[in-house]
Coordinates of N, CA and C in Angstrom, one line a residue:
Chain A
G1078 N 12.9 90.0 90.8 CA 11.8 89.0 90.5 C 10.6 89.2 91.3
A1079 N 9.6 88.4 91.1 CA 8.3 88.4 91.9 C 7.5 89.7 91.7
V1080 N 7.2 89.9 90.4 CA 6.4 91.1 90.1 C 5.0 90.6 89.8
V1081 N 4.1 91.4 90.3 CA 2.6 91.1 90.1 C 2.1 92.4 89.5
S1082 N 1.3 92.2 88.4 CA 0.7 93.4 87.7 C -0.8 93.3 87.8
Q1083 N -1.5 94.4 87.7 CA -2.9 94.5 87.7 C -3.3 95.4 86.5
H1084 N -4.4 95.0 85.9 CA -4.9 95.8 84.8 C -6.4 95.7 84.8
P1085 N -7.1 96.9 84.7 CA -6.5 98.2 84.6 C -6.0 98.7 86.0
S1086 N -5.4 99.8 86.0 CA -5.0 100.5 87.2 C -6.1 101.3 87.8
W1087 N -7.0 101.8 86.9 CA -8.2 102.4 87.4 C -9.3 102.3 86.3
V1088 N -10.5 102.3 86.8 CA -11.6 102.1 85.9 C -12.8 102.8 86.4
I1089 N -13.6 103.5 85.5 CA -14.8 104.1 85.9 C -15.9 103.4 85.0
C1090 N -17.0 103.0 85.7 CA -18.1 102.4 84.9 C -19.4 102.9 85.4
K1091 N -20.4 102.6 84.6 CA -21.8 102.9 85.0 C -22.4 101.9 85.8
S1092 N -23.3 102.3 86.7 CA -24.0 101.3 87.5 C -24.7 100.3 86.7
G1093 N -24.6 99.0 87.1 CA -25.3 98.0 86.4 C -24.4 97.2 85.4
T1094 N -23.3 97.8 85.1 CA -22.3 97.1 84.2 C -21.4 96.2 85.0
S1095 N -20.7 95.4 84.2 CA -19.7 94.5 84.9 C -18.3 94.9 84.5
V1096 N -17.4 94.7 85.4 CA -16.0 95.1 85.2 C -15.1 94.0 85.6
K1097 N -14.1 93.7 84.7 CA -13.1 92.6 84.9 C -11.8 93.2 85.2
I1098 N -11.1 92.7 86.3 CA -9.8 93.2 86.7 C -8.9 91.9 86.6
E1099 N -7.7 92.2 86.0 CA -6.8 91.1 85.8 C -5.6 91.2 86.8
C1100 N -5.1 90.1 87.2 CA -4.0 90.0 88.1 C -3.0 89.0 87.5
R1101 N -1.8 89.4 87.2 CA -0.8 88.5 86.6 C 0.5 88.5 87.4
S1102 N 1.0 87.3 87.5 CA 2.4 87.1 88.0 C 3.3 87.1 86.8
L1103 N 4.2 88.0 86.7 CA 5.0 88.2 85.5 C 6.2 87.3 85.4
D1104 N 6.8 87.0 86.5 CA 8.1 86.2 86.4 C 8.1 85.0 87.4
F1105 N 6.9 84.6 87.7 CA 6.8 83.3 88.5 C 5.4 82.7 88.3
Q1106 N 5.3 81.5 88.7 CA 4.0 80.8 88.6 C 3.4 80.8 90.0
A1107 N 2.1 81.1 90.0 CA 1.4 81.2 91.2 C 0.2 80.2 91.3
T1108 N 0.3 79.2 92.1 CA -0.9 78.4 92.3 C -2.0 79.0 93.1
T1109 N -1.6 80.0 93.9 CA -2.6 80.6 94.8 C -2.5 82.1 94.6
M1110 N -3.7 82.7 94.4 CA -3.8 84.2 94.3 C -4.9 84.7 95.3
F1111 N -4.7 85.9 95.8 CA -5.6 86.4 96.7 C -6.2 87.7 96.2
W1112 N -7.4 88.0 96.5 CA -8.1 89.2 96.2 C -8.5 90.0 97.5
Y1113 N -8.1 91.2 97.5 CA -8.4 92.1 98.7 C -9.1 93.3 98.2
R1114 N -9.8 93.9 99.2 CA -10.5 95.1 98.9 C -10.1 96.1 100.0
Q1115 N -9.8 97.3 99.6 CA -9.4 98.3 100.6 C -10.2 99.6 100.5
F1116 N -10.9 99.9 101.6 CA -11.6 101.2 101.6 C -10.7 102.3 102.1
P1117 N -11.1 103.5 101.8 CA -10.2 104.7 102.2 C -9.8 104.6 103.7
K1118 N -8.6 104.8 103.9 CA -8.0 104.8 105.3 C -8.4 103.6 106.1
Q1119 N -8.6 102.5 105.5 CA -8.9 101.3 106.2 C -7.9 100.2 105.7
S1120 N -8.0 99.1 106.4 CA -7.0 98.0 106.1 C -7.5 97.2 104.8
L1121 N -6.7 96.4 104.3 CA -7.0 95.5 103.3 C -7.9 94.3 103.9
M1122 N -9.0 94.0 103.2 CA -9.9 93.0 103.6 C -9.8 91.8 102.6
L1123 N -9.4 90.7 103.0 CA -9.4 89.5 102.1 C -10.8 89.2 101.7
M1124 N -11.0 89.1 100.3 CA -12.2 88.8 99.8 C -12.3 87.3 99.4
A1125 N -11.2 86.8 98.8 CA -11.3 85.4 98.4 C -9.9 84.9 98.1
T1126 N -9.7 83.6 98.2 CA -8.5 82.9 97.8 C -8.8 82.1 96.5
S1127 N -7.9 82.2 95.6 CA -8.1 81.6 94.3 C -7.0 80.6 94.0
N1128 N -7.3 79.4 93.8 CA -6.4 78.3 93.4 C -6.5 78.0 92.0
E1129 N -5.4 77.8 91.3 CA -5.4 77.5 89.9 C -6.1 76.2 89.6
G1130 N -7.1 76.3 88.7 CA -7.8 75.1 88.3 C -9.0 74.7 89.2
S1131 N -9.2 75.4 90.3 CA -10.3 75.1 91.1 C -11.1 76.3 91.5
K1132 N -12.3 76.1 92.2 CA -13.1 77.2 92.6 C -12.5 78.1 93.7
A1133 N -12.8 79.3 93.6 CA -12.2 80.2 94.7 C -12.9 80.0 96.0
T1134 N -12.2 80.3 97.0 CA -12.8 80.2 98.4 C -13.1 81.6 98.9
Y1135 N -14.3 81.9 99.2 CA -14.7 83.3 99.5 C -14.8 83.4 101.0
E1136 N -14.4 84.6 101.5 CA -14.5 84.9 102.9 C -16.0 85.2 103.2
Q1137 N -16.2 85.1 104.5 CA -17.6 85.3 105.0 C -18.1 86.7 104.6
G1138 N -19.3 86.8 104.1 CA -19.9 88.1 103.8 C -19.6 88.5 102.4
V1139 N -18.7 87.8 101.6 CA -18.4 88.2 100.3 C -19.3 87.4 99.3
E1140 N -20.1 88.1 98.5 CA -21.0 87.4 97.6 C -20.2 86.8 96.4
K1141 N -20.3 85.5 96.3 CA -19.5 84.9 95.2 C -20.1 85.1 93.8
D1142 N -21.5 85.4 93.8 CA -22.1 85.7 92.5 C -21.9 87.1 92.1
K1143 N -21.5 87.9 93.0 CA -21.2 89.3 92.7 C -19.8 89.5 92.3
F1144 N -18.9 88.8 92.9 CA -17.5 88.9 92.7 C -17.0 87.6 92.1
L1145 N -17.0 87.5 90.8 CA -16.6 86.2 90.1 C -15.1 86.2 90.0
I1146 N -14.5 85.1 90.4 CA -13.0 84.9 90.4 C -12.7 83.7 89.5
N1147 N -11.8 83.9 88.6 CA -11.3 82.8 87.7 C -9.8 82.8 87.7
H1148 N -9.3 81.6 88.0 CA -7.8 81.5 88.1 C -7.5 80.4 87.0
A1149 N -7.5 80.9 85.8 CA -7.4 79.9 84.7 C -6.0 79.4 84.4
S1150 N -5.0 80.1 84.8 CA -3.6 79.6 84.6 C -2.8 80.0 85.8
L1151 N -1.5 79.5 85.7 CA -0.6 79.7 86.8 C -0.1 81.1 86.9
T1152 N -0.5 82.0 85.9 CA 0.0 83.4 86.0 C -1.1 84.4 85.9
L1153 N -2.4 83.9 85.9 CA -3.5 84.9 85.7 C -4.7 84.5 86.5
S1154 N -5.2 85.5 87.3 CA -6.4 85.4 87.9 C -7.2 86.7 87.6
T1155 N -8.6 86.5 87.4 CA -9.4 87.6 87.1 C -10.5 87.8 88.2
L1156 N -10.9 89.0 88.5 CA -12.0 89.3 89.3 C -13.0 90.1 88.5
T1157 N -14.2 89.6 88.4 CA -15.2 90.3 87.7 C -16.3 90.8 88.7
V1158 N -16.5 92.1 88.7 CA -17.5 92.7 89.6 C -18.7 92.8 88.7
T1159 N -19.8 92.0 89.0 CA -20.9 91.9 88.2 C -22.0 92.9 88.7
S1160 N -22.7 93.5 87.7 CA -23.8 94.4 88.0 C -23.3 95.4 89.1
A1161 N -22.3 96.1 88.7 CA -21.6 97.0 89.7 C -22.5 98.1 90.2
H1162 N -22.4 98.5 91.5 CA -23.2 99.6 92.0 C -22.2 100.5 92.7
P1163 N -22.6 101.8 93.0 CA -21.7 102.7 93.6 C -21.0 102.2 94.9
E1164 N -21.7 101.4 95.7 CA -21.1 100.9 96.9 C -19.9 99.9 96.6
D1165 N -19.8 99.4 95.4 CA -18.7 98.6 95.0 C -17.4 99.4 94.7
S1166 N -17.6 100.7 94.6 CA -16.4 101.5 94.4 C -15.4 101.3 95.5
S1167 N -14.2 101.0 95.1 CA -13.1 100.6 96.1 C -11.8 100.5 95.4
F1168 N -10.8 100.1 96.2 CA -9.5 99.8 95.7 C -9.3 98.3 95.8
Y1169 N -9.1 97.6 94.7 CA -9.0 96.1 94.7 C -7.5 95.7 94.5
I1170 N -7.0 94.9 95.3 CA -5.6 94.5 95.3 C -5.5 93.0 95.2
C1171 N -4.6 92.5 94.4 CA -4.4 91.1 94.3 C -3.0 90.8 94.8
S1172 N -2.8 89.6 95.2 CA -1.5 89.1 95.6 C -1.3 87.7 95.1
A1173 N -0.1 87.2 94.9 CA 0.1 85.9 94.4 C 1.2 85.2 95.2
K1174 N 1.1 83.9 95.3 CA 2.1 83.2 96.1 C 2.8 82.3 95.1
D1175 N 4.2 82.4 95.2 CA 5.0 81.6 94.3 C 4.9 80.1 94.6
R1176 N 4.6 79.3 93.6 CA 4.5 77.9 93.8 C 5.8 77.2 94.1
N1177 N 6.9 77.9 93.8 CA 8.2 77.3 94.0 C 8.9 77.7 95.4
G1178 N 8.1 77.5 96.4 CA 8.7 77.5 97.8 C 8.7 78.8 98.5
R1179 N 8.8 80.0 97.9 CA 8.9 81.2 98.6 C 7.5 81.4 99.4
N1180 N 7.5 81.3 100.7 CA 6.3 81.4 101.4 C 5.9 82.8 101.7
E1181 N 5.6 83.5 100.7 CA 5.4 85.0 100.8 C 4.4 85.4 99.7
Q1182 N 3.5 86.3 100.0 CA 2.6 86.9 99.0 C 3.2 88.1 98.4
F1183 N 3.1 88.2 97.1 CA 3.6 89.3 96.3 C 2.4 90.1 95.8
F1184 N 2.4 91.4 96.0 CA 1.2 92.2 95.8 C 1.3 93.0 94.5
G1185 N 0.1 93.1 93.8 CA 0.0 94.0 92.7 C -0.2 95.4 93.2
P1186 N -0.2 96.3 92.3 CA -0.3 97.8 92.7 C -1.7 98.2 92.9
G1187 N -2.7 97.4 92.6 CA -4.1 97.7 92.9 C -4.8 98.3 91.7
T1188 N -6.1 98.2 91.8 CA -7.0 98.8 90.8 C -8.1 99.6 91.5
R1189 N -8.2 100.9 91.1 CA -9.2 101.8 91.6 C -10.5 101.7 90.8
L1190 N -11.6 101.2 91.4 CA -12.9 101.1 90.7 C -13.8 102.2 91.2
T1191 N -14.3 102.9 90.3 CA -15.4 103.9 90.6 C -16.6 103.6 89.8
V1192 N -17.7 103.4 90.5 CA -19.0 103.1 89.8 C -19.9 104.3 90.0
L1193 N -20.3 104.8 88.8 CA -21.1 106.0 88.8 C -22.6 105.7 89.0
Chain B
G378 N -12.3 86.7 116.4 CA -11.3 86.4 115.3 C -10.1 87.2 115.4
D379 N -9.1 86.9 114.5 CA -7.9 87.6 114.5 C -8.1 89.1 114.1
S380 N -7.3 89.9 114.7 CA -7.3 91.3 114.3 C -6.0 92.0 114.6
V381 N -5.8 93.1 113.9 CA -4.5 93.9 114.0 C -4.9 95.4 114.2
T382 N -4.3 96.0 115.2 CA -4.5 97.4 115.4 C -3.2 98.1 115.3
Q383 N -3.1 99.1 114.5 CA -1.9 99.9 114.4 C -2.1 101.4 114.6
M384 N -1.0 102.0 114.9 CA -1.0 103.4 115.2 C -1.7 104.2 114.1
E385 N -2.5 105.1 114.4 CA -3.2 105.9 113.4 C -2.2 107.0 112.9
G386 N -2.3 107.2 111.6 CA -1.5 108.3 111.1 C -2.3 109.5 110.8
P387 N -1.8 110.4 110.0 CA -0.4 110.3 109.4 C 0.7 110.7 110.4
V388 N 1.8 110.1 110.2 CA 3.0 110.5 111.0 C 4.0 111.3 110.2
T389 N 4.4 112.4 110.7 CA 5.3 113.3 110.0 C 6.6 113.5 110.9
L390 N 7.7 113.2 110.3 CA 9.0 113.3 111.1 C 10.0 114.0 110.2
S391 N 11.0 114.5 110.9 CA 12.2 115.1 110.2 C 13.2 114.0 109.9
E392 N 13.9 114.2 108.8 CA 15.0 113.2 108.5 C 15.9 113.0 109.7
E393 N 16.3 111.8 109.9 CA 17.2 111.3 110.9 C 16.5 111.2 112.3
A394 N 15.2 111.4 112.3 CA 14.5 111.2 113.6 C 14.3 109.7 113.8
F395 N 14.0 109.4 115.1 CA 13.7 108.0 115.5 C 12.2 107.7 115.2
L396 N 11.9 106.5 114.6 CA 10.6 106.1 114.3 C 10.1 105.0 115.1
T397 N 8.9 105.1 115.6 CA 8.1 103.9 116.1 C 6.7 104.0 115.6
I398 N 6.3 102.9 115.0 CA 4.9 102.7 114.6 C 4.4 101.5 115.4
N399 N 3.4 101.8 116.3 CA 2.9 100.7 117.2 C 1.9 99.8 116.4
C400 N 2.0 98.5 116.8 CA 1.1 97.5 116.2 C 0.8 96.5 117.3
T401 N -0.4 96.2 117.6 CA -0.8 95.2 118.5 C -1.8 94.2 117.8
Y402 N -1.9 93.0 118.3 CA -2.7 92.1 117.6 C -3.6 91.3 118.6
T403 N -4.6 90.7 118.1 CA -5.5 89.8 118.8 C -5.6 88.5 118.0
A404 N -5.1 87.4 118.6 CA -5.1 86.1 117.9 C -5.0 85.0 118.9
T405 N -5.5 83.9 118.5 CA -5.2 82.7 119.3 C -4.0 82.0 118.7
G406 N -3.3 81.2 119.5 CA -2.2 80.5 119.0 C -1.0 81.4 118.7
Y407 N -0.3 81.0 117.6 CA 1.0 81.6 117.3 C 1.1 82.0 115.9
P408 N 0.4 83.1 115.5 CA 0.5 83.5 114.1 C 1.9 84.0 113.8
S409 N 2.2 84.2 112.5 CA 3.4 84.9 112.1 C 3.0 86.4 112.0
L410 N 3.9 87.3 112.1 CA 3.7 88.7 112.1 C 4.5 89.4 111.0
F411 N 4.0 90.4 110.4 CA 4.6 91.0 109.2 C 4.5 92.5 109.3
W412 N 5.4 93.2 108.7 CA 5.3 94.6 108.3 C 5.5 94.7 106.8
Y413 N 4.5 95.3 106.1 CA 4.5 95.6 104.7 C 4.7 97.1 104.5
V414 N 5.3 97.5 103.4 CA 5.4 98.9 103.1 C 4.9 99.1 101.6
Q415 N 4.2 100.2 101.5 CA 3.6 100.5 100.2 C 4.1 101.9 99.8
Y416 N 5.0 101.9 98.8 CA 5.4 103.2 98.2 C 4.4 103.7 97.2
P417 N 4.4 105.0 97.0 CA 3.4 105.6 96.1 C 3.3 104.9 94.7
G418 N 2.2 104.5 94.3 CA 2.0 103.9 93.0 C 2.5 102.4 92.9
E419 N 2.9 101.9 94.0 CA 3.4 100.5 93.9 C 2.6 99.6 94.8
G420 N 2.8 98.3 94.6 CA 2.1 97.3 95.5 C 2.8 97.1 96.8
L421 N 2.1 96.5 97.7 CA 2.7 96.2 99.1 C 3.9 95.4 98.9
Q422 N 5.0 95.7 99.7 CA 6.2 94.9 99.7 C 6.4 94.4 101.1
L423 N 6.9 93.2 101.2 CA 7.2 92.7 102.6 C 8.5 93.4 103.1
L424 N 8.4 94.0 104.2 CA 9.5 94.7 104.8 C 10.3 93.8 105.8
L425 N 9.5 93.1 106.7 CA 10.2 92.2 107.6 C 9.1 91.3 108.2
K426 N 9.5 90.2 108.8 CA 8.6 89.3 109.4 C 9.2 88.6 110.6
A427 N 8.4 88.0 111.4 CA 8.8 87.2 112.6 C 7.8 86.1 112.7
T428 N 8.3 84.9 112.9 CA 7.4 83.7 112.9 C 7.1 83.1 114.3
K429 N 7.9 83.6 115.3 CA 7.6 83.1 116.6 C 8.0 84.1 117.7
A430 N 7.5 83.9 118.9 CA 7.7 84.8 120.0 C 9.2 85.1 120.2
D431 N 9.5 86.3 120.4 CA 10.9 86.8 120.7 C 11.7 86.9 119.4
D432 N 11.2 86.5 118.3 CA 11.9 86.7 117.0 C 12.0 88.2 116.7
K433 N 13.1 88.6 116.2 CA 13.2 90.0 115.7 C 13.4 89.9 114.2
G434 N 12.5 90.6 113.5 CA 12.7 90.8 112.1 C 13.4 92.1 111.8
S435 N 14.2 92.1 110.7 CA 14.9 93.4 110.4 C 15.2 93.4 108.9
N436 N 15.2 94.7 108.4 CA 15.5 94.9 107.0 C 15.6 96.4 106.8
K437 N 16.6 96.8 106.0 CA 16.7 98.2 105.6 C 16.8 99.1 106.8
G438 N 17.3 98.7 108.0 CA 17.4 99.5 109.1 C 16.1 99.5 110.0
F439 N 15.1 98.9 109.5 CA 13.9 98.7 110.3 C 13.9 97.4 111.2
E440 N 13.3 97.5 112.3 CA 13.3 96.3 113.2 C 11.9 96.2 113.9
A441 N 11.5 94.9 114.2 CA 10.3 94.7 115.0 C 10.5 93.4 115.7
T442 N 10.1 93.3 117.0 CA 10.2 92.1 117.8 C 8.9 91.6 118.1
Y443 N 8.7 90.3 117.9 CA 7.4 89.6 118.2 C 7.3 89.5 119.7
R444 N 6.4 90.2 120.4 CA 6.3 90.2 121.8 C 4.9 89.5 122.1
K445 N 5.0 88.3 122.6 CA 3.7 87.6 122.8 C 3.1 88.1 124.1
E446 N 3.9 88.5 125.1 CA 3.4 88.9 126.4 C 2.6 90.2 126.3
T447 N 2.9 91.0 125.3 CA 2.2 92.3 125.1 C 1.4 92.3 123.8
T448 N 1.4 91.1 123.1 CA 0.8 91.0 121.8 C 1.1 92.2 120.9
S449 N 2.4 92.4 120.7 CA 2.8 93.6 120.0 C 3.9 93.3 119.0
F450 N 4.0 94.1 118.0 CA 5.0 94.0 116.9 C 5.4 95.4 116.4
H451 N 5.9 96.2 117.3 CA 6.1 97.6 116.9 C 7.3 97.7 116.0
L452 N 7.1 98.6 115.0 CA 8.1 98.9 114.0 C 9.0 100.0 114.4
E453 N 10.3 99.9 114.3 CA 11.2 100.9 114.7 C 12.4 101.1 113.7
K454 N 12.8 102.4 113.6 CA 14.0 102.7 112.9 C 14.7 103.8 113.5
G455 N 16.0 103.7 113.6 CA 16.8 104.6 114.4 C 16.9 106.0 113.8
S456 N 17.0 106.0 112.4 CA 17.2 107.3 111.7 C 16.6 107.2 110.4
V457 N 15.4 107.9 110.2 CA 14.6 107.7 109.0 C 15.2 108.7 107.9
Q458 N 14.9 108.3 106.7 CA 15.3 109.0 105.5 C 14.0 109.5 104.8
V459 N 14.2 110.5 103.9 CA 13.1 110.9 103.1 C 12.5 109.8 102.3
S460 N 13.4 108.9 101.8 CA 12.9 107.7 101.0 C 12.1 106.7 101.8
D461 N 12.0 106.8 103.1 CA 11.1 106.0 103.9 C 9.7 106.4 103.9
S462 N 9.4 107.5 103.3 CA 8.0 108.0 103.2 C 7.2 107.0 102.4
A463 N 6.1 106.5 103.1 CA 5.3 105.4 102.5 C 4.2 105.1 103.4
V464 N 3.3 104.2 103.1 CA 2.3 103.7 104.0 C 2.8 102.3 104.5
Y465 N 2.7 102.1 105.8 CA 3.2 100.9 106.5 C 2.0 100.1 107.0
F466 N 2.0 98.8 106.7 CA 0.9 97.9 107.2 C 1.5 96.8 108.1
C467 N 0.9 96.7 109.2 CA 1.2 95.5 110.1 C 0.2 94.4 109.8
A468 N 0.6 93.2 109.8 CA -0.3 92.1 109.5 C 0.1 90.9 110.2
L469 N -0.9 90.0 110.5 CA -0.6 88.7 111.0 C -1.1 87.7 110.0
G470 N -0.3 86.5 110.0 CA -0.6 85.5 109.0 C -0.8 84.2 109.7
R471 N -1.8 83.5 109.1 CA -2.1 82.1 109.6 C -2.7 81.3 108.5
A472 N -2.2 80.1 108.2 CA -2.7 79.3 107.2 C -2.9 80.0 105.8
Q473 N -1.8 80.7 105.5 CA -1.6 81.5 104.3 C -2.5 82.7 104.1
K474 N -3.4 83.0 105.1 CA -4.2 84.2 105.1 C -3.5 85.3 105.9
L475 N -3.7 86.5 105.4 CA -3.2 87.7 106.1 C -4.3 88.5 106.6
V476 N -4.1 89.0 107.8 CA -5.1 90.0 108.4 C -4.3 91.3 108.6
F477 N -4.7 92.4 108.0 CA -4.0 93.6 108.0 C -4.5 94.6 109.0
G478 N -3.6 95.5 109.5 CA -4.0 96.7 110.2 C -4.4 97.7 109.2
Q479 N -4.8 98.9 109.6 CA -5.4 99.9 108.7 C -4.3 100.7 108.0
G480 N -3.1 100.5 108.3 CA -2.0 101.3 107.6 C -1.7 102.6 108.3
T481 N -0.4 102.9 108.3 CA 0.0 104.2 108.8 C 0.8 104.9 107.8
R482 N 0.4 106.1 107.4 CA 1.1 106.9 106.4 C 2.2 107.7 107.1
L483 N 3.4 107.5 106.6 CA 4.6 108.1 107.1 C 5.2 109.1 106.1
T484 N 5.4 110.3 106.6 CA 6.0 111.3 105.7 C 7.3 111.8 106.4
I485 N 8.4 111.8 105.7 CA 9.7 112.3 106.3 C 10.1 113.5 105.5
N486 N 10.2 114.6 106.3 CA 10.6 115.9 105.7 C 12.1 116.1 105.8
P487 N 12.7 116.6 104.7 CA 14.2 116.8 104.7 C 14.6 117.9 105.7

């Protein structure tokens, strides 16, 4: 149990376009999901915390108009990178917390974004 | 603010060797400490955790002890296997947020 999927696993887009990444909890309900960004050979940096049915909470320095987060249901959160630029190229990872007591984050496999 | 520093990799060992991956942290108060493992093509998985000073987390032969006096949470395993090859992340947690170290890539050769 406790499987989190991300789609797509990798995406290449042109500069100026928007890209949506989905994060799904497959076998549990998640009231809270987290979005991280990972640069090569660096740690995961928390971008935002997403609570179902409410606005996401962004970490300092993360542009909320650039990285739109929607947590529309207990099993789905989406991250949209708007007007993407090459510096947005990165590995984006989501995690989800089980609403039913397990005090643990379960991680998706990540999405590699390359902006040309 | 909170931060985690872990041993730089990559680390390459032979099967059955002893493993230590160092992790130190900077934080106020009493955060929880974690080790996550990421196998190729998969998401991070919780390997072990400790929630207070002197706690020892253990799983799959791996151990780590929460040392407040040295602000450390070093990962150890007595005899590694090829299947342990992965990237290992040390992290501290507070108020449901996680702060990660940069990860250490471990390769075990047969």
